[in-house]
Amino acid sequence: MSETSEFENPGPLAETETVAEVEADIASLSEDSPLVGIIMGSKSDLPVMEKAAAVLTEKGITSEVRVMSAHRDPETVADYCKNAQMRGLKVIIAGAGLSAALPGVAAAHTALPVIGVPLSSALSAAGGLDAILSVIQMPPGVPVAAVGLDNAKNAGHLAARIVQT
Ligand code: RP5
């Protein structure tokens, strides 16, 4: 009968590998690593959301831009947000339209400050009020700081203030 099981302690070699992996991750955090993660629910959000990146670039603050939908790619969003702090990010900017769950879902998976950008689209109800309410109406304890409709520039400015404080 085998003495191994799926619950067996992996032993010192595996532990050493894990420590080495963590040290490699820390070593890879350089001055070029992004400080702000800019995420959005669709590629169609990019023309507005890239204005946040432009503000940050003007101020010399590194950022990265990713498309991931809270509804279409929920696992991707959870993984990204859970790992964000460990990767060196200081703030997440999240933009989405319609039911706009992305900022709130991001805030549920990270302790980092999340800035929500409600976006308008061809399918918006009440001119984008649907997204505004979705972004700001968060339950107590899971805050999202929101900027105005389509105002990704202000998200960039707010993220810069947070990073530089
Ligand atoms: C939202 O639905 C997205 O953030 C976008 O604003 C809107 C429309 O998305 P697409 O149908 O253009 O992909 O989830």
PDB file of C-alpha atoms and ligand atoms in Angstrom:
ATOM      1  CA  MET A   1       0.000   0.000   0.000  1.00  0.00           C
ATOM      2  CA  SER A   2       1.357   3.423  -0.881  1.00  0.00           C
ATOM      3  CA  GLU A   3       2.235   5.654   2.051  1.00  0.00           C
ATOM      4  CA  THR A   4       1.687   8.846   0.109  1.00  0.00           C
ATOM      5  CA  SER A   5      -1.560  10.730  -0.061  1.00  0.00           C
ATOM      6  CA  GLU A   6      -2.743  13.981  -1.526  1.00  0.00           C
ATOM      7  CA  PHE A   7      -2.652  15.437   2.000  1.00  0.00           C
ATOM      8  CA  GLU A   8       0.963  14.537   2.678  1.00  0.00           C
ATOM      9  CA  ASN A   9       3.390  17.329   3.640  1.00  0.00           C
ATOM     10  CA  PRO A  10       5.217  18.208   0.385  1.00  0.00           C
ATOM     11  CA  GLY A  11       8.557  18.308   2.279  1.00  0.00           C
ATOM     12  CA  PRO A  12      11.456  20.773   2.499  1.00  0.00           C
ATOM     13  CA  LEU A  13      12.249  20.848  -1.252  1.00  0.00           C
ATOM     14  CA  ALA A  14       8.799  22.112  -2.187  1.00  0.00           C
ATOM     15  CA  GLU A  15       8.965  24.624   0.676  1.00  0.00           C
ATOM     16  CA  THR A  16      12.322  25.918  -0.626  1.00  0.00           C
ATOM     17  CA  GLU A  17      10.853  26.307  -4.096  1.00  0.00           C
ATOM     18  CA  THR A  18       7.977  28.312  -2.745  1.00  0.00           C
ATOM     19  CA  VAL A  19      10.274  30.691  -0.841  1.00  0.00           C
ATOM     20  CA  ALA A  20      12.431  31.063  -3.952  1.00  0.00           C
ATOM     21  CA  GLU A  21       9.372  31.890  -6.026  1.00  0.00           C
ATOM     22  CA  VAL A  22       8.295  34.547  -3.546  1.00  0.00           C
ATOM     23  CA  GLU A  23      11.792  36.044  -3.473  1.00  0.00           C
ATOM     24  CA  ALA A  24      11.841  36.108  -7.270  1.00  0.00           C
ATOM     25  CA  ASP A  25       8.499  37.913  -7.278  1.00  0.00           C
ATOM     26  CA  ILE A  26       9.811  40.522  -4.825  1.00  0.00           C
ATOM     27  CA  ALA A  27      13.038  40.941  -6.808  1.00  0.00           C
ATOM     28  CA  SER A  28      11.034  41.513  -9.976  1.00  0.00           C
ATOM     29  CA  LEU A  29       9.315  44.533  -8.417  1.00  0.00           C
ATOM     30  CA  SER A  30      11.346  47.327  -9.962  1.00  0.00           C
ATOM     31  CA  GLU A  31      10.865  51.028 -10.388  1.00  0.00           C
ATOM     32  CA  ASP A  32       9.145  50.226 -13.684  1.00  0.00           C
ATOM     33  CA  SER A  33       6.508  48.033 -12.061  1.00  0.00           C
ATOM     34  CA  PRO A  34       3.017  49.493 -12.385  1.00  0.00           C
ATOM     35  CA  LEU A  35       1.641  51.320  -9.355  1.00  0.00           C
ATOM     36  CA  VAL A  36      -1.881  51.681 -10.732  1.00  0.00           C
ATOM     37  CA  GLY A  37      -3.966  48.946 -12.333  1.00  0.00           C
ATOM     38  CA  ILE A  38      -6.534  50.227 -14.826  1.00  0.00           C
ATOM     39  CA  ILE A  39      -9.164  47.611 -15.603  1.00  0.00           C
ATOM     40  CA  MET A  40     -12.348  47.801 -17.659  1.00  0.00           C
ATOM     41  CA  GLY A  41     -15.210  45.560 -18.601  1.00  0.00           C
ATOM     42  CA  SER A  42     -14.841  45.704 -22.373  1.00  0.00           C
ATOM     43  CA  LYS A  43     -12.484  46.782 -25.137  1.00  0.00           C
ATOM     44  CA  SER A  44     -15.222  49.244 -26.054  1.00  0.00           C
ATOM     45  CA  ASP A  45     -14.395  51.080 -22.787  1.00  0.00           C
ATOM     46  CA  LEU A  46     -10.780  51.674 -23.803  1.00  0.00           C
ATOM     47  CA  PRO A  47     -11.155  55.049 -25.588  1.00  0.00           C
ATOM     48  CA  VAL A  48     -12.473  56.567 -22.352  1.00  0.00           C
ATOM     49  CA  MET A  49     -10.384  54.607 -19.854  1.00  0.00           C
ATOM     50  CA  GLU A  50      -7.055  55.276 -21.562  1.00  0.00           C
ATOM     51  CA  LYS A  51      -7.487  58.905 -20.465  1.00  0.00           C
ATOM     52  CA  ALA A  52      -6.767  57.763 -16.902  1.00  0.00           C
ATOM     53  CA  ALA A  53      -3.543  56.164 -18.098  1.00  0.00           C
ATOM     54  CA  ALA A  54      -2.606  59.352 -19.946  1.00  0.00           C
ATOM     55  CA  VAL A  55      -2.989  61.464 -16.785  1.00  0.00           C
ATOM     56  CA  LEU A  56      -0.826  59.039 -14.817  1.00  0.00           C
ATOM     57  CA  THR A  57       1.836  58.946 -17.528  1.00  0.00           C
ATOM     58  CA  GLU A  58       1.940  62.767 -17.559  1.00  0.00           C
ATOM     59  CA  LYS A  59       2.617  62.657 -13.823  1.00  0.00           C
ATOM     60  CA  GLY A  60       5.315  60.021 -14.159  1.00  0.00           C
ATOM     61  CA  ILE A  61       3.256  57.301 -12.452  1.00  0.00           C
ATOM     62  CA  THR A  62       3.439  53.811 -13.903  1.00  0.00           C
ATOM     63  CA  SER A  63       0.234  51.974 -14.774  1.00  0.00           C
ATOM     64  CA  GLU A  64      -1.022  48.938 -16.622  1.00  0.00           C
ATOM     65  CA  VAL A  65      -4.235  48.540 -18.621  1.00  0.00           C
ATOM     66  CA  ARG A  66      -6.268  45.297 -18.708  1.00  0.00           C
ATOM     67  CA  VAL A  67      -9.676  44.332 -20.090  1.00  0.00           C
ATOM     68  CA  MET A  68     -11.654  41.930 -17.876  1.00  0.00           C
ATOM     69  CA  SER A  69     -15.357  41.743 -17.266  1.00  0.00           C
ATOM     70  CA  ALA A  70     -16.916  41.011 -13.889  1.00  0.00           C
ATOM     71  CA  HIS A  71     -19.667  39.139 -15.709  1.00  0.00           C
ATOM     72  CA  ARG A  72     -17.824  37.573 -18.649  1.00  0.00           C
ATOM     73  CA  ASP A  73     -14.470  36.773 -16.935  1.00  0.00           C
ATOM     74  CA  PRO A  74     -15.222  36.587 -13.204  1.00  0.00           C
ATOM     75  CA  GLU A  75     -12.295  34.284 -12.377  1.00  0.00           C
ATOM     76  CA  THR A  76      -9.826  36.567 -14.148  1.00  0.00           C
ATOM     77  CA  VAL A  77     -11.088  39.573 -12.203  1.00  0.00           C
ATOM     78  CA  ALA A  78     -10.841  37.729  -8.888  1.00  0.00           C
ATOM     79  CA  ASP A  79      -7.296  36.508  -9.597  1.00  0.00           C
ATOM     80  CA  TYR A  80      -6.093  39.915 -10.780  1.00  0.00           C
ATOM     81  CA  CYS A  81      -7.468  41.734  -7.752  1.00  0.00           C
ATOM     82  CA  LYS A  82      -6.319  39.140  -5.217  1.00  0.00           C
ATOM     83  CA  ASN A  83      -2.743  39.387  -6.554  1.00  0.00           C
ATOM     84  CA  ALA A  84      -2.673  43.158  -7.131  1.00  0.00           C
ATOM     85  CA  GLN A  85      -1.168  44.198  -3.793  1.00  0.00           C
ATOM     86  CA  MET A  86       1.468  41.457  -3.873  1.00  0.00           C
ATOM     87  CA  ARG A  87       2.438  42.654  -7.378  1.00  0.00           C
ATOM     88  CA  GLY A  88       3.109  46.157  -6.055  1.00  0.00           C
ATOM     89  CA  LEU A  89      -0.015  47.945  -7.225  1.00  0.00           C
ATOM     90  CA  LYS A  90      -1.221  50.754  -4.926  1.00  0.00           C
ATOM     91  CA  VAL A  91      -4.590  51.603  -6.501  1.00  0.00           C
ATOM     92  CA  ILE A  92      -7.018  49.985  -8.907  1.00  0.00           C
ATOM     93  CA  ILE A  93      -9.087  52.074 -11.311  1.00  0.00           C
ATOM     94  CA  ALA A  94     -12.055  50.105 -12.633  1.00  0.00           C
ATOM     95  CA  GLY A  95     -14.368  51.296 -15.387  1.00  0.00           C
ATOM     96  CA  ALA A  96     -17.566  49.651 -16.593  1.00  0.00           C
ATOM     97  CA  GLY A  97     -20.924  50.479 -18.109  1.00  0.00           C
ATOM     98  CA  LEU A  98     -24.477  49.159 -17.798  1.00  0.00           C
ATOM     99  CA  SER A  99     -24.763  47.152 -14.546  1.00  0.00           C
ATOM    100  CA  ALA A 100     -21.103  48.089 -13.906  1.00  0.00           C
ATOM    101  CA  ALA A 101     -20.186  45.408 -11.367  1.00  0.00           C
ATOM    102  CA  LEU A 102     -16.445  45.552 -12.022  1.00  0.00           C
ATOM    103  CA  PRO A 103     -15.417  48.222  -9.464  1.00  0.00           C
ATOM    104  CA  GLY A 104     -17.414  46.588  -6.691  1.00  0.00           C
ATOM    105  CA  VAL A 105     -16.189  43.091  -7.492  1.00  0.00           C
ATOM    106  CA  ALA A 106     -12.632  44.419  -7.567  1.00  0.00           C
ATOM    107  CA  ALA A 107     -13.120  45.974  -4.114  1.00  0.00           C
ATOM    108  CA  ALA A 108     -14.446  42.655  -2.846  1.00  0.00           C
ATOM    109  CA  HIS A 109     -11.188  40.933  -3.783  1.00  0.00           C
ATOM    110  CA  THR A 110      -8.555  43.463  -2.659  1.00  0.00           C
ATOM    111  CA  ALA A 111      -7.787  45.748   0.269  1.00  0.00           C
ATOM    112  CA  LEU A 112      -6.349  48.333  -2.140  1.00  0.00           C
ATOM    113  CA  PRO A 113      -8.327  51.513  -2.810  1.00  0.00           C
ATOM    114  CA  VAL A 114     -10.590  51.078  -5.845  1.00  0.00           C
ATOM    115  CA  ILE A 115     -11.710  54.024  -7.947  1.00  0.00           C
ATOM    116  CA  GLY A 116     -14.800  53.295 -10.016  1.00  0.00           C
ATOM    117  CA  VAL A 117     -15.498  54.977 -13.331  1.00  0.00           C
ATOM    118  CA  PRO A 118     -19.125  54.641 -14.432  1.00  0.00           C
ATOM    119  CA  LEU A 119     -19.254  54.555 -18.223  1.00  0.00           C
ATOM    120  CA  SER A 120     -21.972  55.351 -20.726  1.00  0.00           C
ATOM    121  CA  SER A 121     -22.595  53.173 -23.749  1.00  0.00           C
ATOM    122  CA  ALA A 122     -25.097  52.747 -26.560  1.00  0.00           C
ATOM    123  CA  LEU A 123     -27.155  50.478 -24.285  1.00  0.00           C
ATOM    124  CA  SER A 124     -27.089  52.773 -21.231  1.00  0.00           C
ATOM    125  CA  ALA A 125     -30.330  53.373 -19.382  1.00  0.00           C
ATOM    126  CA  ALA A 126     -31.113  56.926 -18.253  1.00  0.00           C
ATOM    127  CA  GLY A 127     -27.977  58.243 -19.971  1.00  0.00           C
ATOM    128  CA  GLY A 128     -25.598  56.247 -17.759  1.00  0.00           C
ATOM    129  CA  LEU A 129     -27.392  56.567 -14.434  1.00  0.00           C
ATOM    130  CA  ASP A 130     -27.516  52.755 -14.399  1.00  0.00           C
ATOM    131  CA  ALA A 131     -23.713  52.573 -14.192  1.00  0.00           C
ATOM    132  CA  ILE A 132     -23.425  55.473 -11.732  1.00  0.00           C
ATOM    133  CA  LEU A 133     -25.749  53.766  -9.257  1.00  0.00           C
ATOM    134  CA  SER A 134     -24.085  50.385  -9.757  1.00  0.00           C
ATOM    135  CA  VAL A 135     -20.661  51.837  -8.990  1.00  0.00           C
ATOM    136  CA  ILE A 136     -21.538  53.946  -5.953  1.00  0.00           C
ATOM    137  CA  GLN A 137     -24.185  51.829  -4.201  1.00  0.00           C
ATOM    138  CA  MET A 138     -21.763  49.543  -2.393  1.00  0.00           C
ATOM    139  CA  PRO A 139     -22.521  47.737   0.854  1.00  0.00           C
ATOM    140  CA  PRO A 140     -20.847  49.119   4.017  1.00  0.00           C
ATOM    141  CA  GLY A 141     -17.328  47.765   4.440  1.00  0.00           C
ATOM    142  CA  VAL A 142     -16.616  47.338   0.732  1.00  0.00           C
ATOM    143  CA  PRO A 143     -16.001  50.898  -0.484  1.00  0.00           C
ATOM    144  CA  VAL A 144     -15.548  52.135  -4.038  1.00  0.00           C
ATOM    145  CA  ALA A 145     -14.494  55.762  -4.590  1.00  0.00           C
ATOM    146  CA  ALA A 146     -16.350  56.961  -7.656  1.00  0.00           C
ATOM    147  CA  VAL A 147     -15.744  59.714 -10.189  1.00  0.00           C
ATOM    148  CA  GLY A 148     -18.302  61.167 -12.561  1.00  0.00           C
ATOM    149  CA  LEU A 149     -19.760  59.525 -15.642  1.00  0.00           C
ATOM    150  CA  ASP A 150     -17.039  58.841 -18.230  1.00  0.00           C
ATOM    151  CA  ASN A 151     -14.613  60.948 -16.164  1.00  0.00           C
ATOM    152  CA  ALA A 152     -11.599  58.644 -16.373  1.00  0.00           C
ATOM    153  CA  LYS A 153      -9.314  61.684 -16.224  1.00  0.00           C
ATOM    154  CA  ASN A 154     -10.425  62.365 -12.647  1.00  0.00           C
ATOM    155  CA  ALA A 155      -9.795  58.727 -11.777  1.00  0.00           C
ATOM    156  CA  GLY A 156      -6.232  59.239 -12.951  1.00  0.00           C
ATOM    157  CA  HIS A 157      -5.882  62.415 -10.887  1.00  0.00           C
ATOM    158  CA  LEU A 158      -7.329  60.741  -7.775  1.00  0.00           C
ATOM    159  CA  ALA A 159      -5.085  57.713  -8.177  1.00  0.00           C
ATOM    160  CA  ALA A 160      -2.088  60.036  -8.466  1.00  0.00           C
ATOM    161  CA  ARG A 161      -3.051  61.764  -5.219  1.00  0.00           C
ATOM    162  CA  ILE A 162      -3.318  58.414  -3.458  1.00  0.00           C
ATOM    163  CA  VAL A 163       0.022  57.167  -4.802  1.00  0.00           C
ATOM    164  CA  GLN A 164       1.846  60.416  -4.036  1.00  0.00           C
ATOM    165  CA  THR A 165       0.453  60.915  -0.504  1.00  0.00           C
TER     166      THR A 165
HETATM  167  C1  RP5 B   1     -20.069  46.660 -19.815  1.00  0.00           C
HETATM  168  O1  RP5 B   1     -20.933  46.633 -20.879  1.00  0.00           O
HETATM  169  C2  RP5 B   1     -18.773  47.153 -20.362  1.00  0.00           C
HETATM  170  O2  RP5 B   1     -18.005  47.775 -19.360  1.00  0.00           O
HETATM  171  C3  RP5 B   1     -19.205  48.134 -21.426  1.00  0.00           C
HETATM  172  O3  RP5 B   1     -19.236  49.454 -20.924  1.00  0.00           O
HETATM  173  C4  RP5 B   1     -20.600  47.674 -21.767  1.00  0.00           C
HETATM  174  C5  RP5 B   1     -20.730  47.184 -23.190  1.00  0.00           C
HETATM  175  O4  RP5 B   1     -19.779  46.174 -23.423  1.00  0.00           O
HETATM  176  P1  RP5 B   1     -19.570  45.589 -24.888  1.00  0.00           P
HETATM  177  O5  RP5 B   1     -20.868  44.964 -25.283  1.00  0.00           O
HETATM  178  O6  RP5 B   1     -19.187  46.749 -25.777  1.00  0.00           O
HETATM  179  O7  RP5 B   1     -18.453  44.584 -24.774  1.00  0.00           O
HETATM  180  O8  RP5 B   1     -19.925  45.395 -19.228  1.00  0.00           O
END
